[in-house]
Amino acid sequence: GESVGLHLPTLSVQEGDNSIINCAYSNSASDYFIWYKQESGKGPQFIIDIRSNMDKRQGQRVTVLLNKTVKHLSLQIAATQPGDSAVYFCAEANTDKLIFGTGTRLQVFP
Amino acid sequence: KAGVTQTPRYLIKTRGQQVTLSCSPISGHRSVSWYQQTPGQGLQFLFEYFSETQRNKGNFPGRFSGRQFSNSRSEMNVSTLELGDSALYLCASSLDPIAGTRETQYFGPGTRLLVL
């Protein structure tokens, strides 16, 4: 799907550079956080998650950082590739439902 | 293992009609959640089903309803469609082996509904 549209913040990076996408969450009681990637015409795809008892978690080319003091979450993508172009959402869980951020559009140019 | 599947993928309806969307979760997943995605409001939680019971509900009018079957498949229904119901409807499933734990939700491709 085209997901969140006209007013999405956009991050433009050059292929090969590192990307950092930031997210502020709303509830200090949230204890689980997920980053999703959504490409046009598709549903959100799980990238990486982190629980509130951690402040950093690494995956393949991705790292999530959690700062509970300021309720901030970030996603770092190393060596960004054209295939990373998509909308990225953070989500927080504080009950049994996920609350999604508005999303950030990542554009990768050669 | 097959992912979450949703049918139909695209749907066109007119105002006042009703619609039923279907979701088949990943095999073994028992929790199914539904979301509405629009350009203006982003991803919004509709409801969640577990063991054929609605466990959580978002802030949507009663025209939006759902159900879950014994095989964990789920349907959602929207009655008396309005133009503003045009959206991408996403279904997500998770394992949820223990109530209250946090499990990753995996999304299907969505059903794009257009109301004319």
Coordinates of N, CA and C in Angstrom, one line a residue:
Chain A
G1 N 0.8 -1.2 0.0 CA 0.0 0.0 0.0 C 0.8 1.2 0.0
E2 N 0.2 2.3 -0.4 CA 1.0 3.6 -0.4 C 1.2 4.1 1.0
S3 N 0.5 3.5 2.0 CA 0.7 3.8 3.4 C 0.4 5.3 3.7
V4 N 1.1 5.8 4.7 CA 0.8 7.2 5.0 C 1.4 8.1 3.9
G5 N 0.7 9.1 3.5 CA 1.0 9.8 2.3 C 1.6 11.1 2.3
L6 N 0.8 12.1 2.0 CA 1.4 13.4 1.7 C 2.3 14.0 2.6
H7 N 2.2 13.8 3.9 CA 3.0 14.6 4.9 C 4.0 13.7 5.6
L8 N 4.4 12.6 5.0 CA 5.4 11.7 5.6 C 6.7 12.4 5.6
P9 N 7.4 12.4 6.7 CA 8.8 12.9 6.6 C 9.6 12.0 5.7
T10 N 10.6 12.5 5.0 CA 11.4 11.8 4.1 C 12.8 11.9 4.4
L11 N 13.5 10.8 4.3 CA 14.9 10.7 4.5 C 15.6 10.3 3.2
S12 N 16.4 11.1 2.6 CA 17.1 10.7 1.4 C 18.5 10.4 1.7
V13 N 19.0 9.3 1.2 CA 20.4 8.9 1.5 C 21.0 8.3 0.2
Q14 N 22.3 8.4 0.1 CA 23.0 7.8 -1.0 C 23.3 6.4 -0.8
E15 N 23.2 5.6 -1.8 CA 23.5 4.2 -1.7 C 24.8 4.0 -1.1
G16 N 24.9 3.1 -0.1 CA 26.1 2.8 0.5 C 26.3 3.5 1.9
D17 N 25.6 4.6 2.0 CA 25.6 5.3 3.3 C 24.8 4.6 4.3
N18 N 25.0 5.1 5.6 CA 24.2 4.5 6.7 C 22.9 5.4 6.8
S19 N 21.8 4.8 7.2 CA 20.6 5.6 7.4 C 20.2 5.5 8.9
I20 N 19.6 6.6 9.4 CA 19.1 6.5 10.8 C 17.7 7.1 10.7
I21 N 16.7 6.3 11.1 CA 15.4 6.7 11.2 C 14.9 6.8 12.6
N22 N 14.3 7.9 13.0 CA 14.0 8.1 14.4 C 12.5 8.0 14.6
C23 N 12.2 7.7 15.8 CA 10.8 7.6 16.2 C 10.6 8.0 17.7
A24 N 9.6 8.8 18.0 CA 9.3 9.1 19.4 C 8.0 8.4 19.7
Y25 N 8.1 7.6 20.8 CA 6.8 6.9 21.2 C 6.2 7.6 22.3
S26 N 4.9 7.2 22.6 CA 4.1 8.1 23.4 C 3.9 7.6 24.9
N27 N 4.0 6.3 25.1 CA 3.7 5.8 26.4 C 4.9 5.2 27.1
S28 N 5.2 5.8 28.3 CA 6.3 5.3 29.0 C 6.1 3.9 29.5
A29 N 4.9 3.4 29.5 CA 4.6 2.0 30.0 C 4.8 1.0 28.9
S30 N 5.0 1.5 27.6 CA 5.2 0.5 26.5 C 6.5 -0.3 26.8
D31 N 6.4 -1.6 26.5 CA 7.5 -2.5 26.9 C 8.0 -3.3 25.7
Y32 N 7.5 -3.0 24.5 CA 7.9 -3.8 23.4 C 7.8 -2.9 22.1
F33 N 8.8 -2.9 21.3 CA 8.8 -2.0 20.2 C 9.3 -2.8 18.9
I34 N 8.7 -2.4 17.8 CA 9.0 -3.1 16.6 C 9.2 -2.1 15.5
W35 N 10.0 -2.4 14.6 CA 10.2 -1.6 13.3 C 9.7 -2.5 12.2
Y36 N 8.8 -1.8 11.3 CA 8.3 -2.4 10.1 C 8.7 -1.6 8.9
K37 N 8.8 -2.3 7.8 CA 9.1 -1.7 6.5 C 7.9 -2.0 5.6
Q38 N 7.5 -1.0 4.9 CA 6.3 -1.2 4.0 C 6.7 -0.7 2.6
E39 N 6.7 -1.6 1.7 CA 7.0 -1.2 0.3 C 5.6 -1.0 -0.4
S40 N 5.6 -0.3 -1.5 CA 4.4 0.0 -2.2 C 3.7 -1.2 -2.6
G41 N 2.4 -1.3 -2.3 CA 1.6 -2.4 -2.7 C 1.7 -3.7 -1.8
K42 N 2.4 -3.5 -0.6 CA 2.6 -4.6 0.3 C 2.2 -4.2 1.7
G43 N 2.0 -5.3 2.5 CA 1.8 -5.0 3.9 C 3.1 -4.8 4.6
P44 N 3.0 -4.2 5.9 CA 4.2 -4.0 6.6 C 5.0 -5.3 6.9
Q45 N 6.3 -5.2 6.7 CA 7.2 -6.4 6.9 C 8.0 -6.2 8.2
F46 N 8.0 -7.2 9.0 CA 8.8 -7.1 10.3 C 10.3 -7.0 10.0
I47 N 11.0 -6.0 10.7 CA 12.4 -5.9 10.5 C 13.1 -6.3 11.7
I48 N 12.8 -5.7 12.9 CA 13.5 -6.0 14.1 C 12.7 -5.5 15.3
D49 N 12.8 -6.2 16.4 CA 12.1 -5.7 17.6 C 13.0 -5.6 18.8
I50 N 12.5 -5.0 19.8 CA 13.3 -4.8 21.0 C 12.4 -4.7 22.2
R51 N 12.8 -5.3 23.3 CA 12.0 -5.2 24.5 C 12.6 -4.2 25.4
S52 N 11.8 -3.7 26.4 CA 12.2 -2.5 27.1 C 13.3 -2.8 28.1
N53 N 13.7 -4.1 28.3 CA 14.8 -4.4 29.2 C 16.1 -4.3 28.4
M54 N 16.1 -3.9 27.2 CA 17.3 -3.8 26.4 C 17.4 -2.3 25.9
D55 N 18.6 -1.9 25.5 CA 18.7 -0.6 24.9 C 19.3 -0.7 23.5
K56 N 19.7 -1.9 23.1 CA 20.2 -2.0 21.7 C 20.0 -3.5 21.3
R57 N 19.7 -3.6 20.0 CA 19.6 -4.9 19.4 C 20.0 -4.9 18.0
Q58 N 20.8 -5.8 17.6 CA 21.3 -5.8 16.2 C 20.8 -7.0 15.4
G59 N 20.5 -6.7 14.1 CA 20.2 -7.7 13.2 C 21.1 -7.7 12.0
Q60 N 20.7 -8.2 10.9 CA 21.5 -8.1 9.7 C 21.4 -6.7 9.1
R61 N 22.4 -6.0 9.1 CA 22.5 -4.6 8.6 C 21.6 -3.6 9.3
V62 N 20.9 -4.1 10.3 CA 20.0 -3.1 11.1 C 20.3 -3.2 12.5
T63 N 20.2 -2.0 13.2 CA 20.3 -1.9 14.6 C 19.2 -1.1 15.2
V64 N 18.6 -1.5 16.2 CA 17.6 -0.7 16.9 C 18.1 -0.2 18.2
L65 N 17.9 1.1 18.5 CA 18.4 1.7 19.8 C 17.1 2.2 20.5
L66 N 17.1 1.9 21.8 CA 15.9 2.3 22.6 C 16.4 3.2 23.7
N67 N 15.9 4.4 23.8 CA 16.2 5.3 24.9 C 14.9 5.6 25.7
K68 N 14.7 4.9 26.8 CA 13.5 5.0 27.5 C 13.4 6.3 28.3
T69 N 14.5 6.9 28.5 CA 14.5 8.2 29.3 C 13.8 9.3 28.5
V70 N 14.0 9.3 27.2 CA 13.4 10.3 26.4 C 12.3 9.7 25.4
K71 N 12.0 8.5 25.6 CA 11.0 7.8 24.8 C 11.3 7.9 23.3
H72 N 12.5 7.4 23.0 CA 13.0 7.5 21.6 C 13.5 6.2 21.1
L73 N 13.2 5.9 19.9 CA 13.6 4.7 19.2 C 14.2 5.1 17.9
S74 N 15.3 4.4 17.6 CA 15.9 4.6 16.2 C 16.2 3.3 15.5
L75 N 16.2 3.4 14.2 CA 16.6 2.3 13.4 C 17.7 2.7 12.6
Q76 N 18.8 2.0 12.7 CA 20.0 2.3 11.9 C 20.1 1.2 10.8
I77 N 20.3 1.6 9.6 CA 20.5 0.7 8.5 C 21.9 0.9 7.9
A78 N 22.7 -0.1 7.9 CA 24.1 0.1 7.4 C 24.1 -0.2 5.9
A79 N 25.0 0.6 5.3 CA 25.2 0.4 3.8 C 23.9 0.3 3.1
T80 N 23.1 1.4 3.2 CA 21.8 1.4 2.6 C 21.8 1.0 1.1
Q81 N 20.8 0.2 0.7 CA 20.7 -0.2 -0.6 C 19.4 0.2 -1.3
P82 N 19.4 0.3 -2.6 CA 18.1 0.7 -3.3 C 16.9 -0.1 -2.8
G83 N 17.1 -1.4 -2.5 CA 16.0 -2.2 -2.0 C 15.5 -1.8 -0.6
D84 N 16.2 -0.9 0.0 CA 15.8 -0.4 1.3 C 14.7 0.7 1.2
S85 N 14.6 1.2 0.0 CA 13.6 2.3 -0.2 C 12.2 1.8 0.2
A86 N 11.6 2.5 1.1 CA 10.2 2.1 1.6 C 9.8 3.1 2.6
V87 N 8.6 2.8 3.2 CA 8.2 3.6 4.4 C 8.5 2.7 5.6
Y88 N 9.1 3.3 6.6 CA 9.4 2.6 7.8 C 8.5 3.1 9.0
F89 N 8.0 2.2 9.7 CA 7.1 2.5 10.8 C 7.7 1.9 12.1
C90 N 7.6 2.7 13.2 CA 7.9 2.1 14.5 C 6.5 1.8 15.1
A91 N 6.5 0.8 16.0 CA 5.3 0.5 16.7 C 5.6 0.2 18.1
E92 N 4.7 0.6 19.0 CA 4.9 0.3 20.5 C 3.8 -0.5 21.0
A93 N 4.0 -1.3 21.9 CA 3.0 -2.1 22.5 C 3.0 -1.9 24.0
N94 N 1.8 -1.5 24.5 CA 1.7 -1.3 26.0 C 0.5 -2.1 26.5
T95 N -0.3 -2.6 25.7 CA -1.4 -3.5 26.1 C -1.2 -4.7 25.1
D96 N -2.3 -5.1 24.6 CA -2.2 -6.2 23.6 C -2.4 -5.7 22.2
K97 N -2.2 -4.4 22.0 CA -2.3 -3.9 20.6 C -1.1 -3.0 20.3
L98 N -0.8 -2.9 19.0 CA 0.3 -2.1 18.6 C -0.2 -0.7 18.2
I99 N 0.6 0.3 18.6 CA 0.3 1.7 18.2 C 1.4 2.1 17.3
F100 N 1.1 2.5 16.1 CA 2.1 2.8 15.0 C 2.3 4.3 15.0
G101 N 3.6 4.6 14.7 CA 4.0 6.0 14.3 C 3.5 6.3 12.9
T102 N 3.7 7.5 12.5 CA 3.2 8.0 11.2 C 4.1 7.5 10.1
G103 N 5.3 7.1 10.4 CA 6.1 6.6 9.3 C 7.1 7.6 8.7
T104 N 8.2 7.0 8.2 CA 9.2 7.8 7.5 C 9.5 7.2 6.2
R105 N 9.5 8.0 5.2 CA 9.8 7.5 3.8 C 11.3 7.5 3.6
L106 N 11.9 6.4 3.3 CA 13.4 6.4 3.0 C 13.6 6.3 1.5
Q107 N 14.3 7.2 1.0 CA 14.6 7.2 -0.5 C 16.1 7.0 -0.6
V108 N 16.5 6.1 -1.4 CA 17.9 5.8 -1.6 C 18.2 6.1 -3.1
F109 N 19.2 7.0 -3.2 CA 19.6 7.4 -4.6 C 21.0 6.9 -4.9
P110 N 21.3 6.7 -6.2 CA 22.6 6.1 -6.5 C 23.7 7.1 -6.4
Chain B
K1 N 7.0 -21.9 5.6 CA 5.6 -21.7 6.2 C 5.0 -20.5 5.4
A2 N 3.7 -20.7 5.0 CA 3.1 -19.6 4.3 C 2.8 -18.5 5.2
G3 N 2.8 -17.3 4.6 CA 2.5 -16.1 5.4 C 1.1 -15.8 5.6
V4 N 0.7 -14.7 6.1 CA -0.6 -14.3 6.3 C -1.3 -14.0 4.9
T5 N -2.4 -14.5 4.7 CA -3.1 -14.3 3.4 C -4.4 -13.6 3.6
Q6 N -4.7 -12.7 2.7 CA -5.9 -11.9 2.8 C -6.7 -12.0 1.5
T7 N -8.0 -12.1 1.5 CA -8.8 -12.1 0.3 C -10.0 -11.2 0.6
P8 N -10.5 -10.5 -0.5 CA -9.8 -10.3 -1.7 C -8.7 -9.3 -1.6
R9 N -7.9 -9.1 -2.6 CA -6.9 -8.1 -2.6 C -7.4 -6.7 -2.9
Y10 N -8.4 -6.7 -3.8 CA -9.0 -5.4 -4.1 C -10.5 -5.5 -4.2
L11 N -11.2 -4.4 -3.8 CA -12.6 -4.5 -3.8 C -13.1 -3.1 -4.0
I12 N -14.2 -3.0 -4.8 CA -14.9 -1.7 -5.1 C -16.3 -1.9 -4.6
K13 N -16.8 -1.0 -3.8 CA -18.2 -1.0 -3.3 C -18.7 0.4 -3.4
T14 N -20.0 0.4 -3.3 CA -20.7 1.7 -3.2 C -21.2 2.0 -1.8
R15 N -21.4 3.3 -1.6 CA -21.9 3.7 -0.3 C -23.2 3.0 0.1
G16 N -23.3 2.6 1.4 CA -24.4 1.9 1.9 C -24.3 0.4 1.8
Q17 N -23.4 -0.1 1.0 CA -23.2 -1.6 0.9 C -22.5 -2.1 2.1
Q18 N -22.4 -3.4 2.2 CA -21.5 -3.9 3.3 C -20.5 -4.8 2.6
V19 N -19.4 -5.1 3.4 CA -18.3 -5.9 2.8 C -17.7 -6.8 3.9
T20 N -17.3 -7.9 3.5 CA -16.6 -8.9 4.3 C -15.2 -9.2 3.8
L21 N -14.2 -9.1 4.6 CA -12.8 -9.3 4.3 C -12.4 -10.5 5.1
S22 N -11.5 -11.3 4.4 CA -11.0 -12.6 5.1 C -9.5 -12.6 5.3
C23 N -9.1 -13.2 6.4 CA -7.7 -13.3 6.7 C -7.4 -14.7 7.2
S24 N -6.4 -15.3 6.7 CA -5.9 -16.6 7.2 C -4.5 -16.4 7.8
P25 N -4.4 -16.6 9.1 CA -3.1 -16.3 9.7 C -2.0 -17.4 9.4
I26 N -0.8 -17.1 9.8 CA 0.2 -18.1 9.7 C -0.1 -19.3 10.5
S27 N 0.2 -20.5 9.9 CA -0.2 -21.7 10.6 C 0.4 -21.7 12.0
G28 N -0.4 -22.0 13.0 CA 0.0 -22.1 14.4 C -0.2 -20.8 15.1
H29 N -0.5 -19.7 14.4 CA -0.8 -18.4 15.1 C -2.2 -18.4 15.5
R30 N -2.4 -17.9 16.7 CA -3.8 -17.9 17.3 C -4.4 -16.5 17.4
S31 N -3.5 -15.5 17.4 CA -4.1 -14.1 17.5 C -4.1 -13.5 16.1
V32 N -5.2 -12.8 15.9 CA -5.4 -12.1 14.6 C -5.8 -10.7 14.9
S33 N -5.1 -9.7 14.4 CA -5.5 -8.3 14.6 C -5.8 -7.7 13.2
W34 N -6.7 -6.7 13.2 CA -7.0 -6.0 12.0 C -6.7 -4.5 12.2
Y35 N -6.2 -3.9 11.1 CA -5.8 -2.5 11.1 C -6.4 -1.8 9.8
Q36 N -6.6 -0.6 9.9 CA -7.0 0.2 8.8 C -5.9 1.2 8.5
Q37 N -5.5 1.3 7.2 CA -4.5 2.2 6.9 C -5.0 3.2 5.8
T38 N -4.9 4.5 6.1 CA -5.2 5.5 5.2 C -4.2 6.6 5.2
P39 N -4.1 7.4 4.1 CA -3.0 8.4 4.0 C -3.2 9.4 5.1
G40 N -4.4 9.7 5.5 CA -4.6 10.8 6.5 C -4.4 10.3 7.9
Q41 N -4.8 9.1 8.3 CA -4.7 8.6 9.6 C -3.6 7.6 9.9
G42 N -3.0 7.1 8.9 CA -1.9 6.1 9.1 C -2.5 4.8 9.4
L43 N -1.8 4.0 10.2 CA -2.2 2.7 10.6 C -3.0 2.7 11.9
Q44 N -4.2 2.3 11.9 CA -5.0 2.4 13.1 C -5.6 1.0 13.4
F45 N -5.5 0.7 14.7 CA -6.0 -0.6 15.2 C -7.5 -0.7 15.2
L46 N -8.0 -1.8 14.6 CA -9.4 -2.0 14.6 C -9.8 -2.9 15.8
F47 N -9.3 -4.2 15.8 CA -9.6 -5.1 16.8 C -8.7 -6.3 16.7
E48 N -8.7 -7.1 17.8 CA -7.9 -8.3 17.9 C -8.7 -9.5 18.4
Y49 N -8.5 -10.6 17.7 CA -9.2 -11.8 18.1 C -8.2 -12.9 18.6
F50 N -8.6 -13.6 19.6 CA -7.8 -14.7 20.1 C -8.8 -15.8 20.6
S51 N -8.6 -17.0 20.2 CA -9.5 -18.1 20.6 C -11.0 -17.7 20.3
E52 N -11.2 -17.2 19.2 CA -12.6 -16.9 18.7 C -13.3 -15.8 19.5
T53 N -12.5 -15.1 20.3 CA -13.1 -14.0 21.1 C -12.4 -12.7 20.8
Q54 N -13.2 -11.6 20.8 CA -12.5 -10.3 20.6 C -11.9 -9.9 21.9
R55 N -10.6 -9.7 21.9 CA -9.9 -9.4 23.1 C -9.6 -7.9 23.2
N56 N -9.4 -7.2 22.1 CA -9.2 -5.8 22.2 C -9.9 -5.1 21.1
K57 N -10.2 -3.9 21.3 CA -11.0 -3.1 20.2 C -10.4 -1.7 20.2
G58 N -10.3 -1.2 19.0 CA -9.9 0.2 18.8 C -11.1 1.1 18.7
N59 N -10.9 2.4 18.4 CA -11.9 3.4 18.4 C -12.6 3.5 17.1
F60 N -13.3 2.5 16.7 CA -14.1 2.5 15.4 C -15.5 2.3 15.7
P61 N -16.4 2.8 14.9 CA -17.8 2.7 15.1 C -18.3 1.2 15.0
G62 N -19.5 1.0 15.5 CA -20.0 -0.4 15.5 C -20.2 -1.0 14.1
R63 N -20.1 -0.2 13.1 CA -20.3 -0.7 11.7 C -19.1 -1.6 11.4
F64 N -18.1 -1.5 12.1 CA -16.9 -2.4 11.9 C -17.0 -3.6 12.9
S65 N -17.0 -4.7 12.4 CA -17.1 -5.9 13.3 C -16.2 -7.0 12.7
G66 N -16.0 -8.0 13.6 CA -15.2 -9.1 13.1 C -15.6 -10.4 13.8
R67 N -14.9 -11.5 13.4 CA -15.1 -12.7 14.1 C -13.9 -13.6 13.8
Q68 N -13.7 -14.6 14.6 CA -12.6 -15.6 14.4 C -13.2 -17.0 14.5
F69 N -12.7 -17.8 13.7 CA -13.2 -19.2 13.6 C -12.3 -20.1 14.4
S70 N -12.7 -21.3 14.6 CA -11.9 -22.3 15.4 C -10.6 -22.6 14.8
N71 N -10.4 -22.4 13.5 CA -9.1 -22.6 12.9 C -8.3 -21.4 12.8
S72 N -8.7 -20.3 13.6 CA -8.0 -19.0 13.7 C -8.2 -18.1 12.5
R73 N -8.8 -18.6 11.5 CA -9.1 -17.7 10.4 C -10.1 -16.6 10.9
S74 N -9.9 -15.4 10.3 CA -10.8 -14.3 10.8 C -11.4 -13.6 9.6
E75 N -12.5 -13.0 9.9 CA -13.2 -12.1 8.9 C -13.5 -10.8 9.6
M76 N -13.5 -9.7 8.8 CA -14.0 -8.5 9.3 C -15.1 -8.0 8.4
N77 N -16.1 -7.3 8.9 CA -17.2 -6.9 8.2 C -17.4 -5.4 8.4
V78 N -17.7 -4.7 7.4 CA -18.1 -3.3 7.5 C -19.4 -3.1 6.9
S79 N -20.4 -2.6 7.7 CA -21.7 -2.4 7.1 C -21.9 -0.9 6.8
T80 N -22.9 -0.7 6.0 CA -23.3 0.7 5.6 C -22.1 1.5 5.3
L81 N -21.4 1.1 4.3 CA -20.1 1.7 3.9 C -20.2 3.2 3.6
E82 N -19.2 3.9 4.0 CA -19.1 5.3 3.8 C -17.9 5.6 2.9
L83 N -17.8 6.8 2.3 CA -16.7 7.1 1.4 C -15.4 7.0 2.2
G84 N -15.5 7.5 3.5 CA -14.3 7.5 4.3 C -13.7 6.1 4.7
D85 N -14.5 5.1 4.4 CA -14.0 3.7 4.7 C -13.0 3.2 3.7
S86 N -12.8 4.0 2.6 CA -11.8 3.6 1.6 C -10.5 3.6 2.3
A87 N -9.8 2.4 2.2 CA -8.6 2.3 2.9 C -7.9 0.9 2.5
L88 N -6.7 0.7 3.0 CA -6.1 -0.6 3.0 C -6.4 -1.2 4.3
Y89 N -7.0 -2.4 4.3 CA -7.3 -3.1 5.5 C -6.3 -4.3 5.7
L90 N -5.5 -4.2 6.8 CA -4.4 -5.1 7.0 C -4.8 -6.1 8.2
C91 N -4.4 -7.3 8.0 CA -4.6 -8.3 9.0 C -3.2 -8.7 9.4
A92 N -3.0 -9.0 10.7 CA -1.7 -9.4 11.3 C -1.9 -10.6 12.2
S93 N -1.0 -11.5 12.2 CA -1.2 -12.6 13.1 C 0.0 -12.8 14.0
S94 N -0.2 -13.4 15.2 CA 1.0 -13.6 16.1 C 0.7 -14.9 16.8
L95 N 1.8 -15.5 17.4 CA 1.7 -16.7 18.1 C 0.8 -16.6 19.4
D96 N 1.1 -15.7 20.2 CA 0.5 -15.5 21.5 C 0.3 -16.7 22.3
P97 N 1.3 -17.4 22.6 CA 1.1 -18.7 23.4 C 0.7 -18.4 24.8
I98 N 1.1 -17.2 25.3 CA 0.7 -16.9 26.7 C 0.1 -15.5 26.7
A99 N -1.1 -15.4 27.2 CA -1.8 -14.2 27.2 C -1.0 -13.1 27.9
G100 N -1.0 -12.0 27.3 CA -0.3 -10.8 27.9 C 1.2 -10.7 27.5
T101 N 1.7 -11.7 26.8 CA 3.1 -11.6 26.4 C 3.1 -10.8 25.0
R102 N 4.3 -10.3 24.7 CA 4.4 -9.6 23.5 C 5.0 -10.5 22.4
E103 N 4.3 -10.6 21.4 CA 4.8 -11.4 20.3 C 4.7 -10.6 19.0
T104 N 5.6 -10.8 18.1 CA 5.7 -10.1 16.9 C 4.5 -10.4 16.0
Q105 N 3.9 -9.3 15.5 CA 2.8 -9.5 14.6 C 3.3 -9.5 13.1
Y106 N 2.8 -10.4 12.3 CA 3.2 -10.5 10.9 C 2.0 -10.1 10.1
F107 N 2.2 -9.3 9.1 CA 1.1 -8.7 8.4 C 0.9 -9.4 7.0
G108 N -0.3 -9.4 6.6 CA -0.7 -9.8 5.3 C -0.5 -8.7 4.3
P109 N -0.8 -8.9 3.0 CA -0.6 -7.9 2.0 C -1.7 -6.8 2.0
G110 N -2.8 -7.1 2.7 CA -3.9 -6.2 2.8 C -5.0 -6.3 1.7
T111 N -6.1 -5.8 2.0 CA -7.2 -5.7 1.1 C -7.5 -4.2 0.8
R112 N -7.4 -3.8 -0.4 CA -7.6 -2.4 -0.7 C -9.1 -2.2 -1.1
L113 N -9.8 -1.4 -0.3 CA -11.2 -1.2 -0.4 C -11.4 0.2 -0.9
L114 N -12.2 0.3 -2.0 CA -12.6 1.6 -2.5 C -14.1 1.7 -2.5
V115 N -14.5 2.8 -1.8 CA -16.0 3.0 -1.7 C -16.3 4.2 -2.6
L116 N -17.3 4.0 -3.5 CA -17.7 5.0 -4.4 C -19.0 5.6 -4.1

